[in-house]
mmCIF file of C-alpha atoms in Angstrom:
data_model
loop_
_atom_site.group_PDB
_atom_site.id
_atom_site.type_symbol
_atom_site.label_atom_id
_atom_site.label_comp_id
_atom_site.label_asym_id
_atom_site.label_seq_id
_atom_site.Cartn_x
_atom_site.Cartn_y
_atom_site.Cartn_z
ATOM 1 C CA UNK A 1 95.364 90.932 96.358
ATOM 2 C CA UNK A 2 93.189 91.564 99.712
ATOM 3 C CA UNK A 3 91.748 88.336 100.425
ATOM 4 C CA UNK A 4 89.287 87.797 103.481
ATOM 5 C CA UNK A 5 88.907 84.212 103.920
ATOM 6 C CA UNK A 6 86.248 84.305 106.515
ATOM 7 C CA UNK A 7 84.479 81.330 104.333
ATOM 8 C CA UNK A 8 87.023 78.934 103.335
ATOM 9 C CA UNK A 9 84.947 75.958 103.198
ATOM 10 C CA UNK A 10 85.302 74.665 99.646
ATOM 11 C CA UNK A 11 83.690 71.967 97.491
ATOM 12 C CA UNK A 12 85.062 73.114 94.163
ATOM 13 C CA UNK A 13 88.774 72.250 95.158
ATOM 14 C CA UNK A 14 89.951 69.296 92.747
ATOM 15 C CA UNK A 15 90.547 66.070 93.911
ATOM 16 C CA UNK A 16 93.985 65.127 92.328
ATOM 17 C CA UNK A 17 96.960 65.297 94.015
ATOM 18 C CA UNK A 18 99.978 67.085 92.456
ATOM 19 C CA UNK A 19 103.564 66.437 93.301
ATOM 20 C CA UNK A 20 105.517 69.029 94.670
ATOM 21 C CA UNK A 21 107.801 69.221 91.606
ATOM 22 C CA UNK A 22 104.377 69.520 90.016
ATOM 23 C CA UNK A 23 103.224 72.355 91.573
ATOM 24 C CA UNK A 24 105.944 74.093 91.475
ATOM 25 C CA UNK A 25 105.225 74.712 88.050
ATOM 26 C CA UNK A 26 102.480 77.125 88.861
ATOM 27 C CA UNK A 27 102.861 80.570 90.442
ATOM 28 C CA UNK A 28 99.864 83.117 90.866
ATOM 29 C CA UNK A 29 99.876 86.844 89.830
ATOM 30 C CA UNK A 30 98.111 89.603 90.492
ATOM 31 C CA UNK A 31 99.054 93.677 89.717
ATOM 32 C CA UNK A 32 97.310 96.731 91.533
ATOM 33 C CA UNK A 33 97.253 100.050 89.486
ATOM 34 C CA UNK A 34 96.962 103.737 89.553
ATOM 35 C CA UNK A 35 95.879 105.477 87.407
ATOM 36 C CA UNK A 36 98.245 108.482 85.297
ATOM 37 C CA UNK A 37 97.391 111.460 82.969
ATOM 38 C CA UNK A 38 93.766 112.557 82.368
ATOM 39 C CA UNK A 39 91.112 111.059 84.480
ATOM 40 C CA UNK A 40 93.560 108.508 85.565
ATOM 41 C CA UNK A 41 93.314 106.702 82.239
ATOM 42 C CA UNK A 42 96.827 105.196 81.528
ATOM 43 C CA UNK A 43 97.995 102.640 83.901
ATOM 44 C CA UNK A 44 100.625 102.254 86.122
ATOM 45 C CA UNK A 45 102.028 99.450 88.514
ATOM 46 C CA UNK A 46 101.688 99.871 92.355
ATOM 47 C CA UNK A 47 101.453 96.941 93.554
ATOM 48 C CA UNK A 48 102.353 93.293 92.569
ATOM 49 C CA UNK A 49 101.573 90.091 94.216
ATOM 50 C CA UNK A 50 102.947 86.338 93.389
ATOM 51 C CA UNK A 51 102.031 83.216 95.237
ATOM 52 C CA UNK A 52 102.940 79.545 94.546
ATOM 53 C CA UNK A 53 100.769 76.235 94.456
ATOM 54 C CA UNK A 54 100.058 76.244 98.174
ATOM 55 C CA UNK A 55 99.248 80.294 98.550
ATOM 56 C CA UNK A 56 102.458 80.651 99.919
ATOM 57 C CA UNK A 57 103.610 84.474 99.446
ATOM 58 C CA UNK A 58 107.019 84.581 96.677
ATOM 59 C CA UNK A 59 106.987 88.569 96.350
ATOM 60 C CA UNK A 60 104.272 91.064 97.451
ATOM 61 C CA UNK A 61 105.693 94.929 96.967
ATOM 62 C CA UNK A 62 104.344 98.260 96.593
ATOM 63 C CA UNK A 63 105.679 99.835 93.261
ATOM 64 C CA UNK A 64 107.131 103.572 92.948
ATOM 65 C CA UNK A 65 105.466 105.666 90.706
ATOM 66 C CA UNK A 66 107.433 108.184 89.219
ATOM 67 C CA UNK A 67 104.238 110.675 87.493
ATOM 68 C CA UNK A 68 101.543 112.019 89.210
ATOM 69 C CA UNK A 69 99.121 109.569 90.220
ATOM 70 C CA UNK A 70 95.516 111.617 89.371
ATOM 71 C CA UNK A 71 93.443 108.583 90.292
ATOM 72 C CA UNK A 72 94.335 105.801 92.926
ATOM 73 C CA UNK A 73 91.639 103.569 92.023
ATOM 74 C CA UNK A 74 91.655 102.860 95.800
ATOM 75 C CA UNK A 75 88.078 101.558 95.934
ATOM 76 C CA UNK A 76 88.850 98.597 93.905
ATOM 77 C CA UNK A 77 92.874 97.924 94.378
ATOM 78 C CA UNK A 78 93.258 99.670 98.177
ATOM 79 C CA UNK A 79 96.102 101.729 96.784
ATOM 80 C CA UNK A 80 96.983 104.605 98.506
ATOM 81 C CA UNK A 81 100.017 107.622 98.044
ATOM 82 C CA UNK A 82 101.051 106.720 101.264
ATOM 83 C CA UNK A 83 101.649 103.284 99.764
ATOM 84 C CA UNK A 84 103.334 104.439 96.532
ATOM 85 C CA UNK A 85 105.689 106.855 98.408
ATOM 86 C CA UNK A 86 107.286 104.913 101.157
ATOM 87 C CA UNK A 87 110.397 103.722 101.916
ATOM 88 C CA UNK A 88 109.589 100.137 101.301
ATOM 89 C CA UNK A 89 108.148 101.051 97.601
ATOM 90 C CA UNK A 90 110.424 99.572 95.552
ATOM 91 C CA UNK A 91 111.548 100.903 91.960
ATOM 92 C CA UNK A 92 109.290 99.386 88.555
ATOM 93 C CA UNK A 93 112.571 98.187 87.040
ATOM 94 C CA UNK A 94 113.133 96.283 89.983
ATOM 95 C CA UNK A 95 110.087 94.648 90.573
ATOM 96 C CA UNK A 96 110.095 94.000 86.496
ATOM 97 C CA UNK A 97 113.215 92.137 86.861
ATOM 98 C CA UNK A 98 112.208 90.653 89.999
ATOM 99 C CA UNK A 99 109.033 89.553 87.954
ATOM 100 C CA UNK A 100 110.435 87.813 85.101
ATOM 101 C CA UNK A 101 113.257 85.839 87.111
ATOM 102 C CA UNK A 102 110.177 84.454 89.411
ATOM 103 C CA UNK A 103 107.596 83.676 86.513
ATOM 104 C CA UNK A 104 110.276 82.169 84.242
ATOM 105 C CA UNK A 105 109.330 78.754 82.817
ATOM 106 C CA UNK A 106 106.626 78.663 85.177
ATOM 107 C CA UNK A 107 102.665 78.827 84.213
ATOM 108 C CA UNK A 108 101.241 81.687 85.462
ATOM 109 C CA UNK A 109 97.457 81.931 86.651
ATOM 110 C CA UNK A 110 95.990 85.037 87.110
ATOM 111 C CA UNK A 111 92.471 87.257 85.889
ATOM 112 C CA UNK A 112 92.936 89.186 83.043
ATOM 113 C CA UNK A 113 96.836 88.536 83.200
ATOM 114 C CA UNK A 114 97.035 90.836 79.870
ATOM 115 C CA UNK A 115 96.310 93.795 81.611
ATOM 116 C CA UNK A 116 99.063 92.485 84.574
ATOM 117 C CA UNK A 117 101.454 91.927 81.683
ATOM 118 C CA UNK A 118 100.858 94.962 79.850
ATOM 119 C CA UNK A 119 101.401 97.311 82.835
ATOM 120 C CA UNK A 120 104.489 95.198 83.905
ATOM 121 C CA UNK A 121 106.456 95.715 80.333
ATOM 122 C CA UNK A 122 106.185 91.815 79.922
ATOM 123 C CA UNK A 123 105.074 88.858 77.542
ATOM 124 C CA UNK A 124 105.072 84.966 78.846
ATOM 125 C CA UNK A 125 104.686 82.160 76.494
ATOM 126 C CA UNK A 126 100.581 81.597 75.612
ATOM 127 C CA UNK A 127 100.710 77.937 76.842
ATOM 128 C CA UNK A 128 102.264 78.688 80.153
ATOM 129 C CA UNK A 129 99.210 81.318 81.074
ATOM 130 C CA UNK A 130 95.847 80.288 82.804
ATOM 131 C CA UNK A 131 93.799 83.483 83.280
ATOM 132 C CA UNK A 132 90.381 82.633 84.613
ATOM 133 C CA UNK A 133 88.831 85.475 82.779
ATOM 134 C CA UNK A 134 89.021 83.854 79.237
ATOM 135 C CA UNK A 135 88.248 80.462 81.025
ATOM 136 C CA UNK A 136 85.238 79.844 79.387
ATOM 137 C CA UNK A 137 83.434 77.486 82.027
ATOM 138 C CA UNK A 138 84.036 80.614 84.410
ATOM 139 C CA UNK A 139 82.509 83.244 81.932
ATOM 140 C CA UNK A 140 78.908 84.558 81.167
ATOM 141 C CA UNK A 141 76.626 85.814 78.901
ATOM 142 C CA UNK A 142 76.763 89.317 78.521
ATOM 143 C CA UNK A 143 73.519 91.291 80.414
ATOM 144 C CA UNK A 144 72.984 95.203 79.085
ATOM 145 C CA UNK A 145 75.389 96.806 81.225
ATOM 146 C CA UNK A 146 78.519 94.569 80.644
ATOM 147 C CA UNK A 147 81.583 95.856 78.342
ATOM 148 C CA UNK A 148 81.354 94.256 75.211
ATOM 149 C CA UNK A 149 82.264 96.367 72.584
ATOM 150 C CA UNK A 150 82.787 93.030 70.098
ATOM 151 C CA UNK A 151 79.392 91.695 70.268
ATOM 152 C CA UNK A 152 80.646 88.745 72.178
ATOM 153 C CA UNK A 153 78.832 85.441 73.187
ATOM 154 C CA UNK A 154 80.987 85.220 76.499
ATOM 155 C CA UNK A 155 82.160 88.277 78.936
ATOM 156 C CA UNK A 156 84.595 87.817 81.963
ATOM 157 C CA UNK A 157 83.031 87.628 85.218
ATOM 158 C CA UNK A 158 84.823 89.680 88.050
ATOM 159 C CA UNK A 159 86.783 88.400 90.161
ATOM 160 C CA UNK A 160 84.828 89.350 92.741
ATOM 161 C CA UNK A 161 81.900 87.270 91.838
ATOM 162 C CA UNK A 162 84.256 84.210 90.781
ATOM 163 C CA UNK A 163 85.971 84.179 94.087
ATOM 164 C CA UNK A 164 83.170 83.684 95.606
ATOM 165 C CA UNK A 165 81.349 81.299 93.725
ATOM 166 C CA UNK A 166 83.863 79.158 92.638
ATOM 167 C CA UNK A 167 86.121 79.881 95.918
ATOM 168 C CA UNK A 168 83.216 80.980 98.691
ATOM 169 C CA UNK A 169 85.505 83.785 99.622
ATOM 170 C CA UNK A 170 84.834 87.309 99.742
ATOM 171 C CA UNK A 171 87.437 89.459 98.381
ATOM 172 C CA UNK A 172 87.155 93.317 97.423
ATOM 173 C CA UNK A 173 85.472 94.125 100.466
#
């Protein structure tokens, strides 16, 4: 969701022109998360971002979480209990309601957007989702290290590293 566009210079944009009934058809997602239970290893929404065509901001909220959050995952999503616990934190059935009104009938772009749905409570229609992580011209062969527990030809690149090559911005700082 943090995005420092120090670099915005960009040769990868595309060249076609969409009208804006067009591009209205396309809103961007992205969901922070804490982490619940031991080690912090069930998920749970804190934050939620959407954006339309033009990067315009539609609904960017911090999310209450009702159990104890044992690991804030702060280092990668910024998260922290102040965040979580403030006035402006807004309720999960809210923002899940809030959600689905805003992404309905529209095609939603995101990375990994099955984890985003997952912790949300929601499903959207397969051919209305663009998730750049099972793009395959933006994935890469798996090196040693990478998760791959299926033996597959083609892994996910972080967003990190697609933001900035694809994008030349630096985000996760």
């Amino acid at each position: 969701i943090v995005v420092n566009d120090s670099n915005t210079s960009n040769s990868n944009q595309p060249s076609a022109t969409l009208t804006p009934e067009e591009k209205s058809r396309y809103i961007a997602l992205d969901a922070e998360m804490v982490g619940i239970g031991p080690s912090g290893s069930y998920s749970r929404l804190a934050r939620i971002a959407l954006i339309d065509y033009d990067g315009n901001t539609l609904y960017d909220t911090m999310v209450r979480v009702e159990e104890r959050v044992t690991d804030y995952r702060t280092f990668v999503s910024g998260i922290t209990e102040a965040d979580i616990t403030s006035d402006r934190a807004v309720s999960f059935d809210v923002v899940q309601s809030t959600v689905r009104q805003l992404i309905h009938n529209k095609i939603v772009v995101g990375h990994g957007l099955k984890n985003d749905f997952k912790v949300l409570g929601l499903s959207h229609p397969w051919y209305d989702i663009r998730d750049t992580a099972k793009y395959e011209p933006f994935m890469k062969v798996p090196e040693p290290q990478d998760y791959n527990p299926n033996n597959a030809t083609l892994v996910p690149k972080k967003l990190r590293i697609l933001a900035k090559d694809k994008l030349g911005l630096d985000i996760q700082v």
